[in-house]
Short mmCIF file of C-alpha atoms in Angstrom, two decimals:
data_model
loop_
_atom_site.label_atom_id
_atom_site.label_comp_id
_atom_site.label_asym_id
_atom_site.label_seq_id
_atom_site.Cartn_x
_atom_site.Cartn_y
_atom_site.Cartn_z
CA MET A 702 0.00 0.00 0.00
CA SER A 703 1.41 3.36 -1.00
CA ASP A 704 1.61 6.22 1.50
CA SER A 705 1.64 8.83 -1.28
CA TYR A 706 -1.21 11.31 -1.62
CA SER A 707 -3.03 12.20 -4.82
CA PRO A 708 -2.99 15.85 -5.96
CA GLU A 709 -6.62 16.14 -4.83
CA ASP A 710 -5.73 14.88 -1.35
CA VAL A 711 -2.82 17.31 -1.13
CA ALA A 712 -5.07 20.20 -2.15
CA LEU A 713 -7.63 19.22 0.50
CA LEU A 714 -4.93 19.01 3.18
CA ILE A 715 -3.49 22.39 2.23
CA ASN A 716 -6.97 23.92 2.32
CA PHE A 717 -7.63 22.30 5.70
CA PHE A 718 -4.46 23.67 7.27
CA GLN A 719 -5.03 27.12 5.77
CA LYS A 720 -8.51 27.28 7.27
CA ALA A 721 -7.28 25.99 10.62
CA ALA A 722 -4.48 28.56 10.70
CA LEU A 723 -6.86 31.40 9.80
CA ALA A 724 -9.37 30.31 12.45
CA LYS A 725 -6.60 30.24 15.07
CA ARG A 726 -5.41 33.71 14.10
CA ALA A 727 -8.95 35.08 14.24
CA PHE A 728 -9.47 33.54 17.65
CA ALA A 729 -6.13 34.91 18.89
CA ALA A 730 -7.13 38.39 17.71
CA GLY A 731 -10.51 38.11 19.43
CA ALA A 732 -8.89 36.83 22.63
CA ALA A 733 -6.43 39.72 22.63
CA LEU A 734 -9.33 42.15 22.24
CA VAL A 735 -11.24 40.55 25.14
CA PHE A 736 -8.33 40.69 27.59
CA TYR A 737 -7.25 44.17 26.47
CA ASP A 738 -10.77 45.50 27.00
CA TYR A 739 -11.00 43.69 30.34
CA ILE A 740 -7.86 45.45 31.58
CA LEU A 741 -9.15 48.82 30.36
CA THR A 742 -12.60 48.46 31.92
CA LEU A 743 -11.69 46.73 35.19
CA PRO A 744 -11.27 50.00 37.17
CA THR A 745 -14.68 51.16 35.94
CA GLU A 746 -16.20 47.80 36.80
CA ILE A 747 -14.82 47.93 40.34
CA ALA A 748 -16.08 51.47 40.87
CA GLU A 749 -19.48 51.14 39.21
CA ILE A 750 -20.50 47.47 39.45
CA TRP A 751 -18.85 45.84 42.45
CA ASN A 752 -19.91 48.61 44.83
CA SER A 753 -23.43 49.03 43.43
CA LYS A 754 -26.56 47.60 44.98
CA PHE A 755 -27.81 44.24 43.80
CA SER A 756 -29.94 44.04 40.64
CA GLY A 757 -30.72 41.60 37.89
CA ALA A 758 -28.65 43.72 35.51
CA LYS A 759 -25.61 43.22 37.75
CA VAL A 760 -26.04 39.43 37.66
CA LEU A 761 -26.43 39.45 33.87
CA PHE A 762 -23.32 41.58 33.50
CA PHE A 763 -21.25 39.02 35.40
CA LEU A 764 -22.85 36.18 33.39
CA ALA A 765 -21.84 37.83 30.14
CA ARG A 766 -18.38 39.00 31.22
CA TYR A 767 -16.61 36.39 33.31
CA PRO A 768 -17.77 33.14 31.70
CA PHE A 769 -16.58 34.61 28.40
CA VAL A 770 -13.15 35.38 29.84
CA ILE A 771 -12.86 31.83 31.24
CA SER A 772 -14.21 30.26 28.05
CA THR A 773 -11.61 32.19 26.06
CA VAL A 774 -8.88 30.54 28.14
CA LEU A 775 -10.44 27.10 27.56
CA GLU A 776 -10.81 27.77 23.85
CA PHE A 777 -7.17 28.83 23.71
CA ALA A 778 -6.25 25.44 25.17
CA LEU A 779 -8.47 23.71 22.58
CA PHE A 780 -6.72 25.52 19.74
CA PHE A 781 -3.13 25.48 20.97
CA HIS A 782 -2.66 22.49 23.33
CA PRO A 783 0.49 20.80 21.94
CA ASN A 784 -0.31 17.12 22.51
CA PRO A 785 -3.80 16.58 23.95
CA THR A 786 -5.56 13.27 24.40
CA ASP A 787 -9.19 12.65 23.48
CA GLN A 788 -10.10 12.88 27.17
CA VAL A 789 -8.38 16.26 27.56
CA CYS A 790 -10.12 17.60 24.47
CA GLN A 791 -13.50 16.38 25.71
CA GLY A 792 -12.98 17.92 29.15
CA LEU A 793 -12.00 21.27 27.67
CA TYR A 794 -14.77 21.22 25.10
CA TYR A 795 -17.68 20.37 27.39
CA SER A 796 -16.48 22.85 30.01
CA TRP A 797 -16.39 25.49 27.29
CA LEU A 798 -19.89 24.49 26.14
CA ALA A 799 -21.31 24.83 29.66
CA LEU A 800 -19.83 28.32 29.96
CA ARG A 801 -21.23 29.20 26.55
CA VAL A 802 -24.76 28.63 27.86
CA PHE A 803 -24.18 31.19 30.62
CA ILE A 804 -22.76 33.63 28.08
CA LEU A 805 -25.79 33.26 25.81
CA ILE A 806 -28.15 33.79 28.74
CA GLY A 807 -26.26 36.89 29.89
CA THR A 808 -25.80 38.57 26.51
CA GLY A 809 -29.26 37.72 25.19
CA SER A 810 -30.97 38.87 28.37
CA ILE A 811 -29.12 42.19 28.44
CA PHE A 812 -30.13 43.04 24.87
CA ALA A 813 -33.70 41.82 25.42
CA LEU A 814 -34.18 43.69 28.70
CA ARG A 815 -32.66 46.88 27.30
CA THR A 816 -35.19 46.81 24.44
CA TYR A 817 -37.99 45.92 26.85
CA ALA A 818 -37.03 48.86 29.08
CA ILE A 819 -36.97 51.54 26.38
CA PHE A 820 -40.42 50.39 25.25
CA GLN A 821 -41.82 50.91 28.75
CA LYS A 822 -42.08 47.21 29.62
CA LYS A 823 -44.14 45.97 26.69
CA LEU A 824 -44.50 42.29 27.53
CA TRP A 825 -44.74 41.00 23.97
CA ILE A 826 -41.25 42.34 23.24
CA LEU A 827 -39.77 40.47 26.18
CA MET A 828 -41.64 37.29 25.25
CA VAL A 829 -40.60 37.27 21.59
CA LEU A 830 -36.96 38.11 22.29
CA GLY A 831 -36.86 35.64 25.18
CA LEU A 832 -38.20 32.84 22.97
CA LEU A 833 -35.54 33.56 20.34
CA VAL A 834 -32.81 33.41 22.99
CA LEU A 835 -34.11 30.13 24.44
CA ALA A 836 -34.56 28.59 20.99
CA ASN A 837 -30.99 29.45 20.04
CA ILE A 838 -29.63 28.00 23.30
CA GLY A 839 -31.57 24.79 22.67
CA VAL A 840 -30.26 24.46 19.11
CA ILE A 841 -26.68 25.17 20.18
CA LEU A 842 -26.81 22.65 23.02
CA TYR A 843 -28.17 19.94 20.73
CA THR A 844 -25.73 20.81 17.94
CA ASP A 845 -22.55 21.10 19.98
CA ALA A 846 -23.31 18.35 22.50
CA PHE A 847 -24.73 15.68 20.19
CA GLN A 848 -23.66 16.56 16.64
CA SER A 849 -20.00 17.47 17.23
CA TYR A 850 -17.41 15.31 18.98
CA PRO A 851 -14.01 16.58 20.18
CA VAL A 852 -10.97 14.44 19.37
CA ALA A 853 -7.22 14.90 19.50
CA GLY A 854 -5.77 16.16 16.23
CA THR A 855 -4.81 13.39 13.83
CA PHE A 856 -2.17 15.28 11.84
CA GLY A 857 1.26 16.16 13.10
CA LEU A 858 0.89 19.77 12.03
CA ASN A 859 -2.47 20.05 13.80
CA ALA A 860 -1.85 18.32 17.11
CA SER A 861 -4.40 20.45 18.97
CA CYS A 862 -8.01 19.37 19.45
CA ALA A 863 -10.18 18.81 16.39
CA PHE A 864 -13.86 17.99 15.90
CA SER A 865 -15.78 15.26 14.15
CA ASP A 866 -19.18 16.46 12.98
CA THR A 867 -22.28 14.66 11.77
CA GLY A 868 -24.03 15.48 8.51
CA LEU A 869 -26.71 17.39 10.41
CA TYR A 870 -24.22 19.76 12.00
CA PRO A 871 -23.96 22.34 9.15
CA LYS A 872 -27.75 22.59 8.84
CA LEU A 873 -28.15 23.16 12.57
CA GLN A 874 -25.44 25.81 12.44
CA ILE A 875 -27.47 27.67 9.84
CA VAL A 876 -30.56 27.41 12.06
CA SER A 877 -28.63 28.79 15.03
CA ARG A 878 -27.15 31.65 13.05
CA SER A 879 -30.58 32.46 11.61
CA LEU A 880 -32.06 32.67 15.11
CA VAL A 881 -29.26 35.01 16.19
CA LEU A 882 -29.85 37.16 13.11
CA ALA A 883 -33.60 37.27 13.78
CA PHE A 884 -32.93 38.35 17.38
CA ASP A 885 -30.40 41.03 16.44
CA THR A 886 -32.61 42.30 13.60
CA LEU A 887 -35.62 42.65 15.89
CA VAL A 888 -33.60 44.39 18.61
CA PHE A 889 -32.02 46.79 16.13
CA CYS A 890 -35.30 47.58 14.34
CA LEU A 891 -37.24 48.12 17.56
CA THR A 892 -34.53 50.36 19.00
CA SER A 893 -34.29 52.30 15.73
CA VAL A 894 -38.06 52.90 15.73
CA ARG A 895 -37.87 54.17 19.29
CA THR A 896 -34.87 56.34 18.45
CA ILE A 897 -36.61 57.96 15.48
CA ARG A 898 -39.69 58.60 17.60
CA HIS A 899 -37.58 60.20 20.34
CA THR A 900 -35.84 62.42 17.79
CA ARG A 901 -39.16 63.55 16.33
CA ASP A 902 -40.61 64.31 19.76
CA MET A 903 -37.53 66.26 20.79
CA LYS A 904 -37.66 68.39 17.64
CA ARG A 905 -41.33 69.11 18.22
CA ALA A 906 -40.51 70.20 21.76
CA GLY A 907 -37.76 72.48 20.51
CA LEU A 908 -34.95 70.45 22.08
CA GLY A 909 -32.36 70.78 19.36
CA LEU A 910 -30.63 67.44 19.80
CA GLY A 911 -29.96 65.47 16.63
CA LEU A 912 -30.37 61.83 15.68
CA GLY A 913 -26.77 61.04 16.66
CA TYR A 914 -27.41 62.06 20.25
CA VAL A 915 -30.53 59.94 20.58
CA MET A 916 -28.86 56.96 18.89
CA LEU A 917 -26.17 57.10 21.54
CA ARG A 918 -28.73 57.57 24.29
CA ASP A 919 -30.85 54.59 23.28
CA GLY A 920 -27.88 52.31 22.54
CA THR A 921 -28.85 51.94 18.87
CA LEU A 922 -25.23 51.92 17.72
CA TYR A 923 -24.44 48.97 19.99
CA PHE A 924 -27.29 47.00 18.45
CA LEU A 925 -26.28 48.06 14.94
CA PHE A 926 -22.81 46.54 15.39
CA ALA A 927 -24.33 43.31 16.73
CA PHE A 928 -26.71 43.19 13.76
CA VAL A 929 -23.91 43.69 11.21
CA ILE A 930 -21.85 40.93 12.83
CA SER A 931 -24.80 38.51 12.66
CA VAL A 932 -25.44 39.30 8.99
CA ALA A 933 -21.78 38.80 8.08
CA ASP A 934 -21.57 35.56 10.06
CA LEU A 935 -24.58 34.02 8.30
CA ILE A 936 -23.47 35.17 4.85
CA PHE A 937 -19.92 33.87 5.18
CA TYR A 938 -21.09 30.57 6.66
CA ASN A 939 -23.15 29.94 3.52
CA LEU A 940 -20.34 30.73 1.10
CA PRO A 941 -19.25 27.74 -1.04
CA ASP A 942 -15.75 27.85 0.41
CA TYR A 943 -16.88 28.15 4.03
CA GLY A 944 -14.15 28.19 6.63
CA GLY A 945 -11.68 30.97 6.11
CA SER A 946 -13.95 34.00 5.95
CA ALA A 947 -16.48 32.56 8.38
CA GLY A 948 -13.71 31.74 10.83
CA LEU A 949 -12.70 35.38 10.84
CA VAL A 950 -16.24 36.58 11.56
CA GLU A 951 -16.93 33.96 14.22
CA GLY A 952 -13.58 34.32 15.97
CA ILE A 953 -13.61 38.11 16.15
CA GLY A 954 -17.36 38.75 16.04
CA SER A 955 -18.20 36.99 19.30
CA ALA A 956 -15.45 38.91 21.10
CA VAL A 957 -16.65 42.24 19.70
CA THR A 958 -20.25 41.47 20.73
CA VAL A 959 -19.29 40.75 24.35
CA VAL A 960 -17.06 43.83 24.48
CA LEU A 961 -19.96 45.96 23.23
CA ILE A 962 -22.28 44.52 25.87
CA ASN A 963 -19.73 45.16 28.63
CA ARG A 964 -19.31 48.74 27.47
CA LEU A 965 -23.07 49.24 27.23
CA VAL A 966 -23.73 48.12 30.80
CA LEU A 967 -20.78 50.06 32.22
CA ASN A 968 -21.84 53.19 30.35
CA LEU A 969 -25.37 52.88 31.72
CA ARG A 970 -24.06 52.37 35.24
CA GLN A 971 -21.75 55.40 35.01
CA VAL A 972 -24.63 57.62 33.91
CA SER A 973 -26.88 56.32 36.69
CA HIS A 974 -24.14 56.87 39.27
CA ARG A 975 -23.64 60.46 38.17
CA ARG A 976 -27.36 61.10 38.41
CA GLU A 977 -27.46 59.61 41.92
CA THR A 978 -24.61 61.86 43.07
CA GLY A 979 -25.99 64.97 41.34
CA GLN A 980 -23.16 65.25 38.82
CA THR A 981 -25.37 65.45 35.72
CA LEU A 982 -26.83 68.58 34.25
CA LYS A 983 -30.26 69.64 35.44
CA THR A 984 -31.49 69.81 31.86
CA ILE A 985 -30.55 66.19 31.32
CA GLU A 986 -32.19 65.02 34.50
CA ASP A 987 -35.44 66.60 33.35
CA GLU A 988 -35.61 64.28 30.33
CA PRO A 989 -37.97 61.31 30.67
CA GLU A 990 -36.55 58.11 32.10
CA PHE A 991 -36.97 54.70 30.55
CA ALA A 992 -38.61 51.90 32.51
CA THR A 993 -36.69 50.46 35.45
CA ASN A 994 -37.13 48.11 38.40
CA SER A 995 -35.02 45.83 40.61
CA VAL A 996 -34.53 43.37 37.74
CA LEU A 997 -33.76 45.89 35.01
CA GLY A 998 -31.40 47.85 37.22
CA ASN A 999 -29.65 50.42 35.02
CA LEU A 1000 -30.53 48.76 31.70
CA GLY A 1001 -33.31 51.30 31.24
CA ALA A 1002 -31.12 54.36 31.72
CA PRO A 1003 -30.38 56.75 28.84
CA LEU A 1004 -26.83 56.71 27.54
CA ARG A 1005 -24.69 59.83 27.60
CA THR A 1006 -21.38 60.99 26.18
CA GLY A 1007 -19.35 63.97 27.29
CA HIS A 1008 -19.50 66.14 24.17
CA GLU A 1009 -23.22 65.51 23.77
CA GLU A 1010 -23.80 66.64 27.35
CA ASP A 1011 -22.05 69.90 26.49
CA ASP A 1012 -24.49 70.42 23.63
CA ALA A 1013 -27.40 69.64 25.94
CA GLU A 1014 -26.32 72.39 28.32
CA GLU A 1015 -27.64 74.94 25.87
CA MET A 1016 -31.22 73.77 26.53
CA SER A 1017 -33.16 75.64 29.17
CA ILE A 1018 -34.84 73.96 32.11
CA ASN A 1019 -38.18 75.31 30.95
CA GLU A 1020 -37.78 73.65 27.56
CA ALA A 1021 -37.03 70.34 29.23
CA ASP A 1022 -40.06 70.74 31.50
CA ASP A 1023 -42.27 71.51 28.49
CA TYR A 1024 -40.96 68.41 26.76
CA GLU A 1025 -41.62 66.32 29.86
CA THR A 1026 -45.24 67.49 29.85
CA SER A 1027 -45.78 66.91 26.13
CA ARG A 1028 -44.09 63.51 26.24
CA TRP A 1029 -46.36 62.09 28.92
#
C-alpha cells in the first residue's frame, strides 16, 4: 500500500491547514481584544458594578463578562494544546460548552431587557426576544453536545483538538445563526423605531438634539454593530468555500459582541451613578426616564457621552419641562 497522496488529497490538506491557521489567528485576535478591554474596563467595573446595589442587571453583566473570559482561556487550550488526548479535548470542550450557555443567557438577556425597558415594559417584546434566545440556546446545546465530537488532532501539524461532525451539524449551524440574526434584527429595528420617535418628539418640543445624540442615548449603535456581525456571520457561513472568511467573523465577532455589551452596561451604570450623586446637568435630569425596576437595574437608563452633554447644556430647564409634559 502506497503512502503517497493524490494531488486532490494534497489540495484538501493544504486547504484544511489554511482554514485551521486562519481560524486560530482570528481567535487569537478576538482573545487579545477581550483581555485588552478587560484590563481597560476593570477599574470602571470595580467602581461602578462591584460597589453598586444588587440588581438583575448586575447578575447578567457578570454572566456575560466572566464566563466569556474563562471560556476564552479554555478555547485557547483547545486551539493550541500541543499534545492533547481525546479525554483532555473532551474535558476542555464540554467545560467550554457549559460556559457558553451562561454567556448566551447573559448577553441575550441584556439586549432583550434593554429593548424591553426603552419600550416601557411591553410584555410582547420580552416574550418574543426571550423565545428567540431560548430557541438558540436549545439548538446550540443539541448541535454542539450531540452533533459534534471533540478528538485529539490526527495530523502532526495540527496536534491540537479537532472535531468530528455529523451530517446534520452544518444545517443546525445555519438554524442557530438564523435565530441570532432574527434576534439582532428585531432588537435593532425596535430600537431604531424608538430612536426615530424620540428624535421627532424632541424636535417638536424644541430640544435641538440630533439623531446622533438619541442613537447614543438609546444604545442603537451597539445594536447596529451586533446586527452587522450577525449578517456577516450568516453570509460567510453559507459561502461555497466556508471556513476561512467565516472563521474570521466567528472568531472576532463573538469577542466584539461581548465587548460591546460590557461597554453598554458600564456606560449605563456610570450615567446612573452620576445622576445619583448629582453630577449630571439639570437639563438632562429633566428628560424622561426609561422603565426600570429591581430586575432591570440600570438597563433602562439613557446613555450619555461627554460632548453631547455639552451640547445639551444649551437647553433651558423650561424647555425640558415643556418636553416632559408633552411627552407624557
